[in-house]
Short mmCIF file of C-alpha atoms in Angstrom, two decimals:
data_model
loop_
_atom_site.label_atom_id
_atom_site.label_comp_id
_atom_site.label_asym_id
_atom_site.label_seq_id
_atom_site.Cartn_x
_atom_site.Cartn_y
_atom_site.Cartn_z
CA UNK A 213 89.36 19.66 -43.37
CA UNK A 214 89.39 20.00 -39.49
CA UNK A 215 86.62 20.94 -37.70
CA UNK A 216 86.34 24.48 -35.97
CA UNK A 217 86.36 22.17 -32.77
CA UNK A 218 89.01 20.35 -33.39
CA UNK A 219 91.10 23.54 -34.27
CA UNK A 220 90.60 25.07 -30.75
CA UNK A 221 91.95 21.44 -29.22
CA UNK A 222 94.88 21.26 -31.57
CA UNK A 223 95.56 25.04 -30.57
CA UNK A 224 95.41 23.68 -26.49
CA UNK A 225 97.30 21.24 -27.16
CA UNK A 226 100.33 23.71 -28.83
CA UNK A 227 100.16 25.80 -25.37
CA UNK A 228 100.78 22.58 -23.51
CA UNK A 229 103.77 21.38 -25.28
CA UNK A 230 105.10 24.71 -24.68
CA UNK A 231 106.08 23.85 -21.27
CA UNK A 232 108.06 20.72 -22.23
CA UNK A 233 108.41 16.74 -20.28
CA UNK A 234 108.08 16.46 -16.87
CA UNK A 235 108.61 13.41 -15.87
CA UNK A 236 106.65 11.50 -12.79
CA UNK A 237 103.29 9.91 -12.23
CA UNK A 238 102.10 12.66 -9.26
CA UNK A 239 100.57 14.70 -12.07
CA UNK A 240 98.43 12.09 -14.17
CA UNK A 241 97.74 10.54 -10.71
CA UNK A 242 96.33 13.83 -9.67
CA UNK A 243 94.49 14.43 -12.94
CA UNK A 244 93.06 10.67 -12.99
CA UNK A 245 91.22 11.13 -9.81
CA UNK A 246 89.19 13.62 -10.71
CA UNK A 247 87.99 11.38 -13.40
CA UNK A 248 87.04 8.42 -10.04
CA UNK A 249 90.45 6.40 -11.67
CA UNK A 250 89.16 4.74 -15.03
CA UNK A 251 92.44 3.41 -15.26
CA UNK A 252 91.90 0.49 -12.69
CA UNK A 253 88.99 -0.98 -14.32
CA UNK A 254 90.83 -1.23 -17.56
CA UNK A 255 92.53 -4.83 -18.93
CA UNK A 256 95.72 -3.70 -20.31
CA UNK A 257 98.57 -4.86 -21.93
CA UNK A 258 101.52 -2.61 -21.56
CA UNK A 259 104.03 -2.37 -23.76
CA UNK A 260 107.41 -0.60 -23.50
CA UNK A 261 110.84 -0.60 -25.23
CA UNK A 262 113.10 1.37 -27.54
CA UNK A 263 111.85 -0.09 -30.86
CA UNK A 264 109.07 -2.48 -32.26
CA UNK A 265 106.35 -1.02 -29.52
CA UNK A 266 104.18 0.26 -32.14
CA UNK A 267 104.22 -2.84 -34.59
CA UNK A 268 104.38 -5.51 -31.41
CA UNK A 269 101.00 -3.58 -30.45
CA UNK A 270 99.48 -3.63 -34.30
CA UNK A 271 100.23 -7.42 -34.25
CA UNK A 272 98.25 -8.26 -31.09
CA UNK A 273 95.00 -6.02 -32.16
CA UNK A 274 94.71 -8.00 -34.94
CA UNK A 275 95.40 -11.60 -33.76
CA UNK A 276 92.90 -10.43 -30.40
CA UNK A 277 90.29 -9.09 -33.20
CA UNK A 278 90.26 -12.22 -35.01
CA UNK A 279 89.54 -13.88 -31.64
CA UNK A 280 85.85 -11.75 -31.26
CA UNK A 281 87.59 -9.52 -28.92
CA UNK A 282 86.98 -5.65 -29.14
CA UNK A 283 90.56 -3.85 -28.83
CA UNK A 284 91.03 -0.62 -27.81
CA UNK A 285 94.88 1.01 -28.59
CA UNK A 286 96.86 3.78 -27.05
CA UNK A 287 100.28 4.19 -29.59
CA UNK A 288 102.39 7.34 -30.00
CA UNK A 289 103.71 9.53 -31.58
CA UNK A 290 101.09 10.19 -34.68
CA UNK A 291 101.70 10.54 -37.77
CA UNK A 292 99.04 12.76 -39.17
CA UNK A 293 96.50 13.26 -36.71
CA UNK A 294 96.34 12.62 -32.54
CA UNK A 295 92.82 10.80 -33.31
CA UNK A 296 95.71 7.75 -34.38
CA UNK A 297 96.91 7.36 -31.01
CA UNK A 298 93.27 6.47 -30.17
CA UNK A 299 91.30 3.38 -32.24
CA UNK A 300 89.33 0.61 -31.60
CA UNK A 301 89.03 -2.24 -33.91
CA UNK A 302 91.64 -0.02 -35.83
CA UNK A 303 89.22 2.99 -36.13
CA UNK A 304 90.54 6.06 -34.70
CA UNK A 305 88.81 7.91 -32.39
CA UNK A 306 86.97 10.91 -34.09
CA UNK A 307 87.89 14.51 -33.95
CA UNK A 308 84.41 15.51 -32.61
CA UNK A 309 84.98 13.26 -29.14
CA UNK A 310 89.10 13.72 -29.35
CA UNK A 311 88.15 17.68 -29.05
CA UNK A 312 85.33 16.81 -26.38
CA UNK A 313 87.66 14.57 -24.74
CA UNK A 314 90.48 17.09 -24.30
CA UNK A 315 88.17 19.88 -23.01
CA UNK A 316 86.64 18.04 -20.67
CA UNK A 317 89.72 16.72 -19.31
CA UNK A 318 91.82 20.34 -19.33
CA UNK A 319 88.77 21.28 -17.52
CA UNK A 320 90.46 19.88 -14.22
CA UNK A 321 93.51 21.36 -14.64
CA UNK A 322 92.57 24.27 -11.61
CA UNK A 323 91.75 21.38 -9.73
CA UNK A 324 94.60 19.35 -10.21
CA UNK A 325 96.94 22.58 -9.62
CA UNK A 326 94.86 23.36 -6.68
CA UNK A 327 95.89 20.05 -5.12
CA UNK A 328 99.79 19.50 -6.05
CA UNK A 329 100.82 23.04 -7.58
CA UNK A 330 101.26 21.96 -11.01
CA UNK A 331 99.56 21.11 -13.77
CA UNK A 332 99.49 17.71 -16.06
CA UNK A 333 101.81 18.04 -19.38
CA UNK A 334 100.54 17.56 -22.93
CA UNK A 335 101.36 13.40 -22.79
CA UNK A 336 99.67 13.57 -19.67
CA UNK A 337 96.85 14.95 -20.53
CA UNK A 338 96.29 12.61 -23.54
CA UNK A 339 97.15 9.47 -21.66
CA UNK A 340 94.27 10.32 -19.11
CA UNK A 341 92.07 10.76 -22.17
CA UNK A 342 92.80 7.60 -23.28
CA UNK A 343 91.91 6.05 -20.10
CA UNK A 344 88.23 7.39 -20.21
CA UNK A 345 87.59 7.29 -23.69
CA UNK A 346 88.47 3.25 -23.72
CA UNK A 347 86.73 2.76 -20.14
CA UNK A 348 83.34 4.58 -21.62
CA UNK A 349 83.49 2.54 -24.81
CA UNK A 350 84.01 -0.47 -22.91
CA UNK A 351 86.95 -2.34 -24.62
CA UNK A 352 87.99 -6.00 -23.88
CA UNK A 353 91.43 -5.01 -23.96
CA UNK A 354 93.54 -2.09 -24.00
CA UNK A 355 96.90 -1.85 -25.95
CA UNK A 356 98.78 1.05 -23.87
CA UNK A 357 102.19 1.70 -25.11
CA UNK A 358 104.54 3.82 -23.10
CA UNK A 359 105.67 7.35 -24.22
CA UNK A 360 109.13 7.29 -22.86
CA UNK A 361 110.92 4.39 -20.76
CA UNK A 362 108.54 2.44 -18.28
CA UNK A 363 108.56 3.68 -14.40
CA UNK A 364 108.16 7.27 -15.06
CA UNK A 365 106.20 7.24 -17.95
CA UNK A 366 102.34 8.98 -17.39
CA UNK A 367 101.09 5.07 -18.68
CA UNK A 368 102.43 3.55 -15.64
CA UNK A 369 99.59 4.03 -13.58
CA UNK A 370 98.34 0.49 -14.43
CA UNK A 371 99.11 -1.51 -11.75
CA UNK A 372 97.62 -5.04 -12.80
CA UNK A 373 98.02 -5.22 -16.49
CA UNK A 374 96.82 -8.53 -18.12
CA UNK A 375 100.57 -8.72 -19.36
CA UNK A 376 103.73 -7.06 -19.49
CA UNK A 377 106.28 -6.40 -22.63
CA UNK A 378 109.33 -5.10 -23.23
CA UNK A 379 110.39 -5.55 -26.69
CA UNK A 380 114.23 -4.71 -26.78
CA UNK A 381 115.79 -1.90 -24.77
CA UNK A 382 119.13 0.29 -26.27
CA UNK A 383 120.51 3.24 -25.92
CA UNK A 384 117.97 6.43 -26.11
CA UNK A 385 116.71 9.25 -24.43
CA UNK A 386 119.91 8.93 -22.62
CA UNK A 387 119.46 12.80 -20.25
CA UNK A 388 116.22 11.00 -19.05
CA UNK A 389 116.66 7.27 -18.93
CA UNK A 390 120.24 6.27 -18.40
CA UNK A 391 123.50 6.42 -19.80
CA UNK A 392 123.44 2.73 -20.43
CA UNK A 393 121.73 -0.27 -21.33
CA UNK A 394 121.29 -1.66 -18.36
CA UNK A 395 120.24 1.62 -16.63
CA UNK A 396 117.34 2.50 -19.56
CA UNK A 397 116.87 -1.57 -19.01
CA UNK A 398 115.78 -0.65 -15.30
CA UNK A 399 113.49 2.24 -16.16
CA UNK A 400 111.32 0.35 -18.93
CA UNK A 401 110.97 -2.87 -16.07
CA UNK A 402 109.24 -0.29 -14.13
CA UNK A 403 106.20 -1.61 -16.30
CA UNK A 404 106.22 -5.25 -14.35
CA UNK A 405 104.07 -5.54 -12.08
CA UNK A 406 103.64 -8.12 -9.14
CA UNK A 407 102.46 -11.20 -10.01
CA UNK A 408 101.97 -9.65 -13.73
CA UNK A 409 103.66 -12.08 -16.31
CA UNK A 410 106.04 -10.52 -18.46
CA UNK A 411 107.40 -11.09 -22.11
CA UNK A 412 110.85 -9.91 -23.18
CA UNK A 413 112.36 -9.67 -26.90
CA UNK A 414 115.55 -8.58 -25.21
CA UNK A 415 118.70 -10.38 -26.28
CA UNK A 416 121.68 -8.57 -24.18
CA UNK A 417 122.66 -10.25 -21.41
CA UNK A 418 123.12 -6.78 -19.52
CA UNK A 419 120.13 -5.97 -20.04
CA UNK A 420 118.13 -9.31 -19.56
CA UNK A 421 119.80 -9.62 -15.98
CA UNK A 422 118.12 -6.25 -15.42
CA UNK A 423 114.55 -7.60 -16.56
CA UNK A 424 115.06 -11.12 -15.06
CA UNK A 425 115.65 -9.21 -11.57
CA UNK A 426 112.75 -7.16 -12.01
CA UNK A 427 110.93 -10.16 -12.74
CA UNK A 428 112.21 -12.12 -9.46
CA UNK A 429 111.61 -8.85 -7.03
CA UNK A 430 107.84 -9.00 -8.62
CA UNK A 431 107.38 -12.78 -8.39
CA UNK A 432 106.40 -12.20 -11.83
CA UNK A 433 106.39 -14.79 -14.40
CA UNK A 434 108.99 -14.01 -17.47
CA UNK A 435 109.43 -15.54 -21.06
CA UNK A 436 112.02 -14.89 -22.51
CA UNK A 437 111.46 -14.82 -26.48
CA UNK A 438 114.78 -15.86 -27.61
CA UNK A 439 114.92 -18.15 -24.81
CA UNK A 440 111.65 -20.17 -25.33
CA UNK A 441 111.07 -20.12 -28.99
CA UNK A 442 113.28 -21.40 -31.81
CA UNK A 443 113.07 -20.43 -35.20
CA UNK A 444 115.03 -20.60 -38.80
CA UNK A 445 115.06 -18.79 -41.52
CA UNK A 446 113.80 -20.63 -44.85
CA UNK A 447 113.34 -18.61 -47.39
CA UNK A 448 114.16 -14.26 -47.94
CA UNK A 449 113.44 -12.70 -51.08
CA UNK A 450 113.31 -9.48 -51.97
CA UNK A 451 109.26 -9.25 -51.40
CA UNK A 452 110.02 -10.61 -47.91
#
């Protein structure tokens, strides 16, 4: 049973999602700063790309918990609760500081509309939670997986991530990212970063000239997946 607490921030978060996506970083920006910009003390891994984000992410935590490290993860959507998007160690965060959390942070909202007329959407307003709740419990590393393509999403505020992947890129969200692959291709490189490496699972040449560009204009280092490693199949049964 929820908490009376975390009733009022589930009911918040219903009036935000009332007013839709709005795409661009001038909002979280905006919103971040009142917070002194937790986001650029955090090492991050960013992930983006149509599928395999989530499971790409749940693969790392656990090799990078095996290796001592403490992991912090930012994944959506849910599919429960909103304390999933938020764990550490694979714990989610708990509904008493996901409530405090989201108070605290809408509590900036006059401010932030005070400064650039609008105010920060629901994804928004949970990626800047994530920011200070893994900053104030000091993770090693952050997972952060984009919401929606790369360059516009509210996670691409990062601007030295540890590392850089895009897992595959097709067709999707098509009114916001593209009409084609190698258009939604150039949104999700928006996540490389100069100097950043990068990792790719992409296979279509379309696309991959999109990526390798990216790379090139960053000086950033990419691997290519199906490029550098070779693999065969042995053995597929019906329990795997």
């Amino acid at each position: 049973m929820k908490t009376e607490r975390m009733q009022e921030a589930l009911g918040l978060l219903e009036e935000l999602t009332k007013f839709g996506m709005n795409l661009g970083l001038e909002r979280i920006r905006a919103l971040l700063a009142e917070f002194n910009n937790p986001h650029l003390s955090l090492p991050v891994i960013h992930l983006a790309g149509t599928n395999g984000k989530g499971s790409t992410a749940a693969m790392l935590a656990a090799v990078l918990d095996q290796c001592g490290y403490r992991v912090g993860m930012f994944t959506s959507p849910h599919l429960v609760s909103y304390t999933e998007r938020f764990t550490i160690g694979g714990a989610p965060i708990s509904e008493e500081d996901f409530a405090a959390l989201l108070h605290e942070v809408h509590g900036k909202f006059q401010q932030v509309q005070e400064r650039i007329g609008e105010s920060p959407t629901e994804f928004e307003t949970l990626t800047a939670m994530a920011f200070l709740y893994f900053t104030r419990r000091k993770v090693d590393i952050l997972l952060l997986e984009a919401g929606l393509g790369g360059d516009i999403d509210s996670t691409n505020v990062v601007e030295r991530p540890l590392l850089s992947i895009i897992t595959n890129v097709s067709l999707e969200h098509t009114q916001y990212l593209g009409k084609s692959s190698a258009e939604i291709a150039a949104r999700k490189s928006g996540i490389i970063k100069k100097n950043r490496p990068v990792i790719t699972a992409a296979a279509q040449e379309d696309v991959l000239q999109v990526i390798r560009g990216k790379a090139a204009e960053q000086e950033s280092a990419l691997f290519e997946v199906y490029r550098e490693m070779t693999w065969q199949l042995i053995e597929e049964t019906p329990d795997g």
